[in-house]
PDB file of C-alpha atoms in Angstrom:
ATOM      1  CA  MET A 128     308.604  83.300 133.895  1.00 76.00           C
ATOM      2  CA  ALA A 129     310.207  86.532 132.672  1.00 90.00           C
ATOM      3  CA  ILE A 130     309.436  89.657 134.701  1.00 95.00           C
ATOM      4  CA  VAL A 131     310.727  91.995 131.975  1.00 96.00           C
ATOM      5  CA  TYR A 132     309.932  91.434 128.292  1.00 94.00           C
ATOM      6  CA  GLY A 133     310.080  93.187 124.973  1.00 89.00           C
ATOM      7  CA  PRO A 134     310.319  95.617 123.484  1.00 92.00           C
ATOM      8  CA  VAL A 135     306.679  95.526 122.454  1.00 91.00           C
ATOM      9  CA  SER A 136     305.536  97.499 119.426  1.00 91.00           C
ATOM     10  CA  SER A 137     302.638  99.461 120.895  1.00 93.00           C
ATOM     11  CA  TRP A 138     300.163 101.681 119.065  1.00 93.00           C
ATOM     12  CA  ARG A 139     299.669 103.528 122.331  1.00 92.00           C
ATOM     13  CA  LEU A 140     303.226 104.073 123.535  1.00 95.00           C
ATOM     14  CA  GLY A 141     305.769 103.267 120.824  1.00 95.00           C
ATOM     15  CA  ARG A 142     308.630 100.920 121.769  1.00 95.00           C
ATOM     16  CA  SER A 143     307.556  99.575 125.158  1.00 95.00           C
ATOM     17  CA  LEU A 144     309.676  97.574 127.602  1.00 96.00           C
ATOM     18  CA  GLY A 145     307.192  95.518 129.603  1.00 95.00           C
ATOM     19  CA  VAL A 146     307.379  94.823 133.339  1.00 97.00           C
ATOM     20  CA  ASP A 147     304.985  92.298 134.855  1.00 97.00           C
ATOM     21  CA  PRO A 148     304.456  93.055 138.591  1.00 98.00           C
ATOM     22  CA  ILE A 149     302.204  89.984 138.948  1.00 96.00           C
ATOM     23  CA  CYS A 150     304.230  87.430 136.964  1.00 93.00           C
ATOM     24  CA  GLN A 151     302.308  84.270 137.828  1.00 89.00           C
ATOM     25  CA  LYS A 152     301.532  81.179 135.768  1.00 86.00           C
ATOM     26  CA  GLY A 153     297.855  82.060 135.654  1.00 89.00           C
ATOM     27  CA  LYS A 154     296.035  85.386 135.364  1.00 95.00           C
ATOM     28  CA  ILE A 155     295.339  87.202 138.651  1.00 97.00           C
ATOM     29  CA  CYS A 156     292.893  90.033 138.074  1.00 98.00           C
ATOM     30  CA  SER A 157     289.941  91.863 139.577  1.00 98.00           C
ATOM     31  CA  PHE A 158     288.063  91.345 136.290  1.00 98.00           C
ATOM     32  CA  ASP A 159     287.348  88.380 134.032  1.00 98.00           C
ATOM     33  CA  CYS A 160     286.597  90.297 130.837  1.00 97.00           C
ATOM     34  CA  ILE A 161     284.827  88.372 128.099  1.00 97.00           C
ATOM     35  CA  TYR A 162     287.337  89.591 125.492  1.00 96.00           C
ATOM     36  CA  CYS A 163     290.646  89.037 127.344  1.00 94.00           C
ATOM     37  CA  SER A 164     293.282  87.408 125.130  1.00 89.00           C
ATOM     38  CA  LEU A 165     294.805  85.673 128.162  1.00 90.00           C
ATOM     39  CA  GLY A 166     291.661  83.616 128.646  1.00 90.00           C
ATOM     40  CA  PRO A 167     289.701  83.125 131.884  1.00 94.00           C
ATOM     41  CA  THR A 168     290.974  84.692 135.111  1.00 96.00           C
ATOM     42  CA  THR A 169     292.687  82.043 137.229  1.00 95.00           C
ATOM     43  CA  GLU A 170     292.282  83.991 140.471  1.00 97.00           C
ATOM     44  CA  LYS A 171     289.768  86.822 140.752  1.00 98.00           C
ATOM     45  CA  SER A 172     291.015  89.057 143.550  1.00 98.00           C
ATOM     46  CA  VAL A 173     290.978  92.554 145.038  1.00 98.00           C
ATOM     47  CA  GLU A 174     293.680  91.794 147.614  1.00 98.00           C
ATOM     48  CA  ARG A 175     296.887  93.731 147.134  1.00 98.00           C
ATOM     49  CA  ARG A 176     300.009  91.720 147.862  1.00 97.00           C
ATOM     50  CA  VAL A 177     303.628  91.387 146.787  1.00 98.00           C
ATOM     51  CA  PHE A 178     304.067  89.041 143.824  1.00 97.00           C
ATOM     52  CA  VAL A 179     307.601  89.988 142.752  1.00 97.00           C
ATOM     53  CA  THR A 180     310.063  91.836 144.959  1.00 98.00           C
ATOM     54  CA  GLU A 181     311.807  95.125 144.287  1.00 98.00           C
ATOM     55  CA  ASP A 182     315.144  93.273 144.059  1.00 98.00           C
ATOM     56  CA  GLN A 183     313.773  90.874 141.441  1.00 98.00           C
ATOM     57  CA  VAL A 184     312.500  93.720 139.274  1.00 98.00           C
ATOM     58  CA  ALA A 185     315.698  95.734 139.688  1.00 98.00           C
ATOM     59  CA  ARG A 186     317.882  92.802 138.626  1.00 97.00           C
ATOM     60  CA  ALA A 187     315.692  92.048 135.606  1.00 96.00           C
ATOM     61  CA  LEU A 188     315.653  95.685 134.485  1.00 97.00           C
ATOM     62  CA  LYS A 189     319.416  96.086 134.865  1.00 96.00           C
ATOM     63  CA  ARG A 190     319.912  93.104 132.568  1.00 93.00           C
ATOM     64  CA  ALA A 191     317.401  94.492 130.077  1.00 94.00           C
ATOM     65  CA  VAL A 192     318.292  98.163 129.698  1.00 91.00           C
ATOM     66  CA  ASN A 193     321.554  97.533 127.880  1.00 87.00           C
ATOM     67  CA  LYS A 194     319.896  95.145 125.413  1.00 91.00           C
ATOM     68  CA  VAL A 195     316.673  96.941 124.572  1.00 90.00           C
ATOM     69  CA  ARG A 196     315.950 100.218 122.812  1.00 91.00           C
ATOM     70  CA  ALA A 197     312.698 101.508 124.264  1.00 95.00           C
ATOM     71  CA  ASP A 198     310.640 104.697 124.579  1.00 96.00           C
ATOM     72  CA  VAL A 199     308.861 103.770 127.794  1.00 97.00           C
ATOM     73  CA  VAL A 200     308.742 101.172 130.579  1.00 98.00           C
ATOM     74  CA  THR A 201     305.208  99.784 130.855  1.00 98.00           C
ATOM     75  CA  PHE A 202     303.710  97.897 133.796  1.00 98.00           C
ATOM     76  CA  SER A 203     301.292  95.306 132.439  1.00 95.00           C
ATOM     77  CA  GLY A 204     301.310  91.513 132.036  1.00 86.00           C
ATOM     78  CA  THR A 205     299.591  88.555 133.685  1.00 93.00           C
ATOM     79  CA  GLY A 206     296.947  90.410 135.640  1.00 95.00           C
ATOM     80  CA  GLU A 207     295.917  93.769 137.093  1.00 98.00           C
ATOM     81  CA  PRO A 208     299.089  95.731 137.998  1.00 98.00           C
ATOM     82  CA  THR A 209     297.490  97.625 140.897  1.00 98.00           C
ATOM     83  CA  LEU A 210     297.075  94.324 142.759  1.00 98.00           C
ATOM     84  CA  ALA A 211     300.838  94.563 143.381  1.00 98.00           C
ATOM     85  CA  ARG A 212     301.136  96.166 146.809  1.00 98.00           C
ATOM     86  CA  ASN A 213     304.651  97.397 145.989  1.00 98.00           C
ATOM     87  CA  LEU A 214     303.686  98.980 142.654  1.00 98.00           C
ATOM     88  CA  GLY A 215     304.749 102.456 143.757  1.00 98.00           C
ATOM     89  CA  GLN A 216     308.235 101.261 144.704  1.00 98.00           C
ATOM     90  CA  LEU A 217     308.516  99.307 141.460  1.00 98.00           C
ATOM     91  CA  ILE A 218     307.667 102.424 139.445  1.00 98.00           C
ATOM     92  CA  ASP A 219     310.414 104.360 141.243  1.00 98.00           C
ATOM     93  CA  ILE A 220     312.902 101.558 140.539  1.00 98.00           C
ATOM     94  CA  ALA A 221     311.951 101.375 136.861  1.00 98.00           C
ATOM     95  CA  ARG A 222     312.452 105.097 136.338  1.00 98.00           C
ATOM     96  CA  GLU A 223     315.758 105.166 138.224  1.00 98.00           C
ATOM     97  CA  ILE A 224     317.280 102.205 136.364  1.00 98.00           C
ATOM     98  CA  SER A 225     315.949 102.906 132.878  1.00 97.00           C
ATOM     99  CA  GLY A 226     315.874 106.695 132.808  1.00 97.00           C
ATOM    100  CA  LEU A 227     312.665 106.344 130.754  1.00 98.00           C
ATOM    101  CA  PRO A 228     309.080 107.496 131.320  1.00 98.00           C
ATOM    102  CA  VAL A 229     306.966 104.917 133.139  1.00 98.00           C
ATOM    103  CA  ALA A 230     303.459 103.882 132.104  1.00 98.00           C
ATOM    104  CA  VAL A 231     300.889 101.688 133.862  1.00 98.00           C
ATOM    105  CA  LEU A 232     298.011  99.925 132.104  1.00 98.00           C
ATOM    106  CA  THR A 233     295.200  99.394 134.607  1.00 98.00           C
ATOM    107  CA  ASN A 234     291.548  98.374 134.482  1.00 98.00           C
ATOM    108  CA  SER A 235     290.732 101.164 137.006  1.00 98.00           C
ATOM    109  CA  SER A 236     288.849  98.821 139.333  1.00 98.00           C
ATOM    110  CA  LEU A 237     290.874  99.776 142.418  1.00 98.00           C
ATOM    111  CA  LYS A 238     291.292 103.515 141.814  1.00 98.00           C
ATOM    112  CA  ILE A 239     288.667 104.209 144.455  1.00 98.00           C
ATOM    113  CA  ARG A 240     291.404 103.358 147.004  1.00 98.00           C
ATOM    114  CA  ARG A 241     293.645 106.253 147.976  1.00 98.00           C
ATOM    115  CA  GLU A 242     296.763 104.090 148.265  1.00 98.00           C
ATOM    116  CA  VAL A 243     296.256 102.826 144.707  1.00 98.00           C
ATOM    117  CA  ARG A 244     295.893 106.357 143.351  1.00 98.00           C
ATOM    118  CA  GLU A 245     299.035 107.381 145.236  1.00 98.00           C
ATOM    119  CA  ASP A 246     301.002 104.522 143.685  1.00 98.00           C
ATOM    120  CA  LEU A 247     299.724 105.271 140.190  1.00 98.00           C
ATOM    121  CA  ALA A 248     300.512 108.974 140.635  1.00 98.00           C
ATOM    122  CA  LYS A 249     304.213 108.080 140.536  1.00 98.00           C
ATOM    123  CA  ALA A 250     303.900 107.069 136.870  1.00 98.00           C
ATOM    124  CA  ASP A 251     304.289 109.444 133.941  1.00 98.00           C
ATOM    125  CA  ILE A 252     301.485 107.855 131.906  1.00 98.00           C
ATOM    126  CA  VAL A 253     298.451 105.954 133.187  1.00 98.00           C
ATOM    127  CA  LYS A 254     296.043 104.185 130.862  1.00 98.00           C
ATOM    128  CA  GLY A 255     292.747 103.563 132.646  1.00 98.00           C
ATOM    129  CA  LYS A 256     289.726 101.749 131.319  1.00 97.00           C
ATOM    130  CA  LEU A 257     285.980 102.196 130.955  1.00 98.00           C
ATOM    131  CA  ASP A 258     284.111  99.634 128.846  1.00 98.00           C
ATOM    132  CA  VAL A 259     280.608 100.044 130.241  1.00 98.00           C
ATOM    133  CA  SER A 260     277.966 102.564 131.264  1.00 98.00           C
ATOM    134  CA  ASP A 261     276.209 100.859 134.183  1.00 98.00           C
ATOM    135  CA  GLU A 262     276.367  98.020 136.700  1.00 98.00           C
ATOM    136  CA  GLN A 263     274.475  95.524 134.557  1.00 98.00           C
ATOM    137  CA  LEU A 264     276.858  95.978 131.631  1.00 98.00           C
ATOM    138  CA  LEU A 265     279.851  95.771 133.978  1.00 98.00           C
ATOM    139  CA  GLN A 266     278.696  92.329 135.087  1.00 98.00           C
ATOM    140  CA  ALA A 267     278.145  91.213 131.488  1.00 98.00           C
ATOM    141  CA  VAL A 268     281.383  92.502 129.919  1.00 98.00           C
ATOM    142  CA  ASN A 269     284.014  92.855 132.661  1.00 98.00           C
ATOM    143  CA  ARG A 270     282.635  90.253 135.106  1.00 98.00           C
ATOM    144  CA  PRO A 271     284.288  91.810 138.164  1.00 98.00           C
ATOM    145  CA  HIS A 272     285.119  90.508 141.617  1.00 98.00           C
ATOM    146  CA  SER A 273     282.080  90.713 143.887  1.00 97.00           C
ATOM    147  CA  GLY A 274     283.687  93.603 145.801  1.00 96.00           C
ATOM    148  CA  ILE A 275     283.778  95.913 142.779  1.00 98.00           C
ATOM    149  CA  TYR A 276     280.940  98.264 141.794  1.00 98.00           C
ATOM    150  CA  PHE A 277     280.401 100.423 138.736  1.00 98.00           C
ATOM    151  CA  HIS A 278     279.795 103.685 140.595  1.00 98.00           C
ATOM    152  CA  GLU A 279     283.053 103.236 142.525  1.00 98.00           C
ATOM    153  CA  ILE A 280     285.006 102.663 139.300  1.00 98.00           C
ATOM    154  CA  VAL A 281     283.677 105.945 137.866  1.00 98.00           C
ATOM    155  CA  GLU A 282     284.292 107.794 141.136  1.00 98.00           C
ATOM    156  CA  GLY A 283     287.841 106.427 141.282  1.00 98.00           C
ATOM    157  CA  LEU A 284     288.508 107.506 137.691  1.00 98.00           C
ATOM    158  CA  LYS A 285     287.291 111.033 138.370  1.00 98.00           C
ATOM    159  CA  LYS A 286     289.313 111.339 141.576  1.00 98.00           C
ATOM    160  CA  PHE A 287     292.454 110.075 139.903  1.00 98.00           C
ATOM    161  CA  ARG A 288     291.994 112.416 136.938  1.00 98.00           C
ATOM    162  CA  ALA A 289     291.669 115.382 139.295  1.00 98.00           C
ATOM    163  CA  GLU A 290     294.803 114.439 141.241  1.00 98.00           C
ATOM    164  CA  PHE A 291     297.150 113.105 138.544  1.00 98.00           C
ATOM    165  CA  ARG A 292     299.789 115.416 137.076  1.00 97.00           C
ATOM    166  CA  GLY A 293     300.950 113.059 134.312  1.00 98.00           C
ATOM    167  CA  ARG A 294     299.271 112.003 131.072  1.00 98.00           C
ATOM    168  CA  PHE A 295     295.995 110.170 131.621  1.00 98.00           C
ATOM    169  CA  GLN A 296     294.592 107.993 128.846  1.00 98.00           C
ATOM    170  CA  LEU A 297     291.226 106.240 128.915  1.00 98.00           C
ATOM    171  CA  GLU A 298     290.718 103.051 126.911  1.00 98.00           C
ATOM    172  CA  VAL A 299     287.298 101.857 125.802  1.00 98.00           C
ATOM    173  CA  MET A 300     287.410  98.238 124.623  1.00 98.00           C
ATOM    174  CA  LEU A 301     284.525  97.747 122.231  1.00 98.00           C
ATOM    175  CA  VAL A 302     282.871  94.440 121.370  1.00 98.00           C
ATOM    176  CA  PRO A 303     279.396  93.601 120.064  1.00 97.00           C
ATOM    177  CA  GLU A 304     278.113  93.307 123.646  1.00 97.00           C
ATOM    178  CA  ASN A 305     278.773  96.967 124.542  1.00 98.00           C
ATOM    179  CA  MET A 306     278.856  98.673 121.130  1.00 97.00           C
ATOM    180  CA  LYS A 307     275.247  99.870 121.288  1.00 97.00           C
ATOM    181  CA  PHE A 308     275.970 101.627 124.600  1.00 98.00           C
ATOM    182  CA  SER A 309     278.806 103.718 123.161  1.00 98.00           C
ATOM    183  CA  ARG A 310     276.896 106.984 123.494  1.00 98.00           C
ATOM    184  CA  GLU A 311     276.351 106.441 127.215  1.00 98.00           C
ATOM    185  CA  ILE A 312     279.999 105.414 127.695  1.00 98.00           C
ATOM    186  CA  ALA A 313     281.129 108.521 125.814  1.00 98.00           C
ATOM    187  CA  LYS A 314     279.044 110.748 128.091  1.00 98.00           C
ATOM    188  CA  ILE A 315     280.821 109.365 131.169  1.00 98.00           C
ATOM    189  CA  ALA A 316     284.199 109.616 129.431  1.00 98.00           C
ATOM    190  CA  LYS A 317     283.572 113.309 128.797  1.00 98.00           C
ATOM    191  CA  GLU A 318     282.858 113.811 132.495  1.00 98.00           C
ATOM    192  CA  ILE A 319     286.158 112.111 133.368  1.00 98.00           C
ATOM    193  CA  ASN A 320     287.934 114.326 130.805  1.00 98.00           C
ATOM    194  CA  PRO A 321     291.078 112.269 130.030  1.00 98.00           C
ATOM    195  CA  ASP A 322     293.941 113.621 127.934  1.00 98.00           C
ATOM    196  CA  GLU A 323     293.158 110.959 125.346  1.00 98.00           C
ATOM    197  CA  VAL A 324     290.445 108.386 124.636  1.00 98.00           C
ATOM    198  CA  GLN A 325     291.639 105.160 123.006  1.00 98.00           C
ATOM    199  CA  LEU A 326     288.987 103.209 121.113  1.00 98.00           C
ATOM    200  CA  ASN A 327     290.120  99.603 121.021  1.00 97.00           C
ATOM    201  CA  THR A 328     288.694  96.248 119.956  1.00 97.00           C
ATOM    202  CA  PRO A 329     290.178  92.768 120.536  1.00 94.00           C
ATOM    203  CA  LEU A 330     292.509  92.156 117.602  1.00 91.00           C
ATOM    204  CA  ARG A 331     294.386  89.474 119.546  1.00 83.00           C
ATOM    205  CA  PRO A 332     292.860  85.999 119.903  1.00 83.00           C
ATOM    206  CA  SER A 333     289.639  86.428 121.890  1.00 88.00           C
ATOM    207  CA  ARG A 334     286.422  84.676 122.826  1.00 89.00           C
ATOM    208  CA  VAL A 335     284.439  87.476 121.152  1.00 95.00           C
ATOM    209  CA  ARG A 336     284.763  89.035 117.723  1.00 95.00           C
ATOM    210  CA  PRO A 337     286.319  92.469 117.218  1.00 97.00           C
ATOM    211  CA  LEU A 338     284.366  95.326 115.738  1.00 98.00           C
ATOM    212  CA  THR A 339     285.017  96.037 112.093  1.00 97.00           C
ATOM    213  CA  LEU A 340     286.674  99.273 111.010  1.00 97.00           C
ATOM    214  CA  GLN A 341     283.269 100.540 109.888  1.00 97.00           C
ATOM    215  CA  GLU A 342     281.668  99.729 113.254  1.00 97.00           C
ATOM    216  CA  LEU A 343     284.457 101.363 115.238  1.00 97.00           C
ATOM    217  CA  THR A 344     284.297 104.439 113.007  1.00 96.00           C
ATOM    218  CA  ARG A 345     280.576 104.789 113.735  1.00 96.00           C
ATOM    219  CA  VAL A 346     281.260 104.514 117.470  1.00 97.00           C
ATOM    220  CA  GLN A 347     283.909 107.228 117.232  1.00 97.00           C
ATOM    221  CA  ASP A 348     281.204 109.726 116.268  1.00 96.00           C
ATOM    222  CA  ASP A 349     279.855 109.474 119.831  1.00 98.00           C
ATOM    223  CA  PHE A 350     283.173 110.762 121.190  1.00 98.00           C
ATOM    224  CA  VAL A 351     283.218 113.968 119.143  1.00 96.00           C
ATOM    225  CA  GLY A 352     284.961 116.834 120.905  1.00 96.00           C
ATOM    226  CA  MET A 353     287.448 114.551 122.663  1.00 97.00           C
ATOM    227  CA  ASN A 354     291.024 113.676 121.730  1.00 97.00           C
ATOM    228  CA  VAL A 355     290.371 110.213 120.266  1.00 97.00           C
ATOM    229  CA  ARG A 356     292.692 107.548 118.833  1.00 96.00           C
ATOM    230  CA  SER A 357     291.465 104.355 117.184  1.00 96.00           C
ATOM    231  CA  VAL A 358     293.361 101.075 117.070  1.00 96.00           C
ATOM    232  CA  TYR A 359     292.570 100.632 113.383  1.00 94.00           C
ATOM    233  CA  LEU A 360     294.054 103.992 112.406  1.00 91.00           C
ATOM    234  CA  ALA A 361     297.135 103.931 114.643  1.00 89.00           C
ATOM    235  CA  THR A 362     300.669 103.115 113.529  1.00 85.00           C
ATOM    236  CA  LYS A 363     303.241 100.997 115.344  1.00 82.00           C
ATOM    237  CA  PRO A 364     307.052 101.132 115.285  1.00 87.00           C
ATOM    238  CA  ARG A 365     309.086  98.169 114.071  1.00 84.00           C
ATOM    239  CA  VAL A 366     310.890  96.384 116.896  1.00 82.00           C
ATOM    240  CA  GLU A 367     313.039  93.327 117.437  1.00 79.00           C
ATOM    241  CA  VAL A 368     312.161  91.423 120.593  1.00 74.00           C
ATOM    242  CA  LYS A 369     315.223  90.959 122.786  1.00 71.00           C
ATOM    243  CA  ILE A 370     313.890  89.685 126.115  1.00 81.00           C
ATOM    244  CA  GLY A 371     311.158  87.276 127.223  1.00 76.00           C
ATOM    245  CA  ARG A 372     310.183  85.971 123.790  1.00 74.00           C
ATOM    246  CA  GLY A 373     308.162  83.092 125.221  1.00 77.00           C
ATOM    247  CA  LYS A 374     306.193  85.351 127.518  1.00 72.00           C
ATOM    248  CA  LEU A 375     305.623  87.865 124.758  1.00 68.00           C
ATOM    249  CA  ARG A 376     304.185  85.162 122.490  1.00 68.00           C
ATOM    250  CA  TRP A 377     301.598  84.497 125.181  1.00 62.00           C
ATOM    251  CA  LEU A 378     300.850  88.089 126.182  1.00 68.00           C
ATOM    252  CA  LYS A 379     301.051  89.835 122.828  1.00 54.00           C
ATOM    253  CA  ARG A 380     299.760  87.346 120.323  1.00 46.00           C
ATOM    254  CA  ALA A 381     298.505  90.011 117.940  1.00 35.00           C
ATOM    255  CA  LYS A 382     298.358  93.782 117.581  1.00 36.00           C
ATOM    256  CA  GLU A 383     298.724  95.672 120.871  1.00 36.00           C
TER     257      GLU A 383
END
């Protein structure tokens, strides 16, 4: 399975060269979100370990950089990137080889851990996540590992925001199950104070329906006063996929 893939046309980041630090046949994640386009989590885990080595990532990136025109290198893929124990080293390698800014897309479940925040701090852009406003909704929407708690996710987000010197984005993935709690989610988002709030809804194949443009527009009113971007109103660059086409068909089956 390809470690590096793309470029991906991203409404968040432009032309994105993907790096998968998990790179397994199934999905290894600390969540099993009801809307995930990858389907059910194969292994629900909070154990950090090495899935791909620094040498493997370096070789894959060296082959890719001469073939791909990209704006950013983005760590994402077949699971939660912060489960990779060597994520910090991989970020350093990606920046050195590509000469590009490095982004990490994370569900924020492990940010309560200092070593995770230290690894993420090496990135230029970090996209965290907050889909819910309390523990009960966390269990219903994100279906986390038993070792993850809502209050620790929020605490980890606030600590990381206070420490991070790069650009911090906060995604809220909205589905019918959490839409009516948008005001409460927005209140917590304002306390976290990210550089940008990204209102998203599952436009890739999903087990739940996406919100309509009208529904997402109504939700956006709850986030007044914040720097907000909506998936429906964003534009994406045109790209030609050069690397990892098979993997990209699985990961990015619709609009990112």
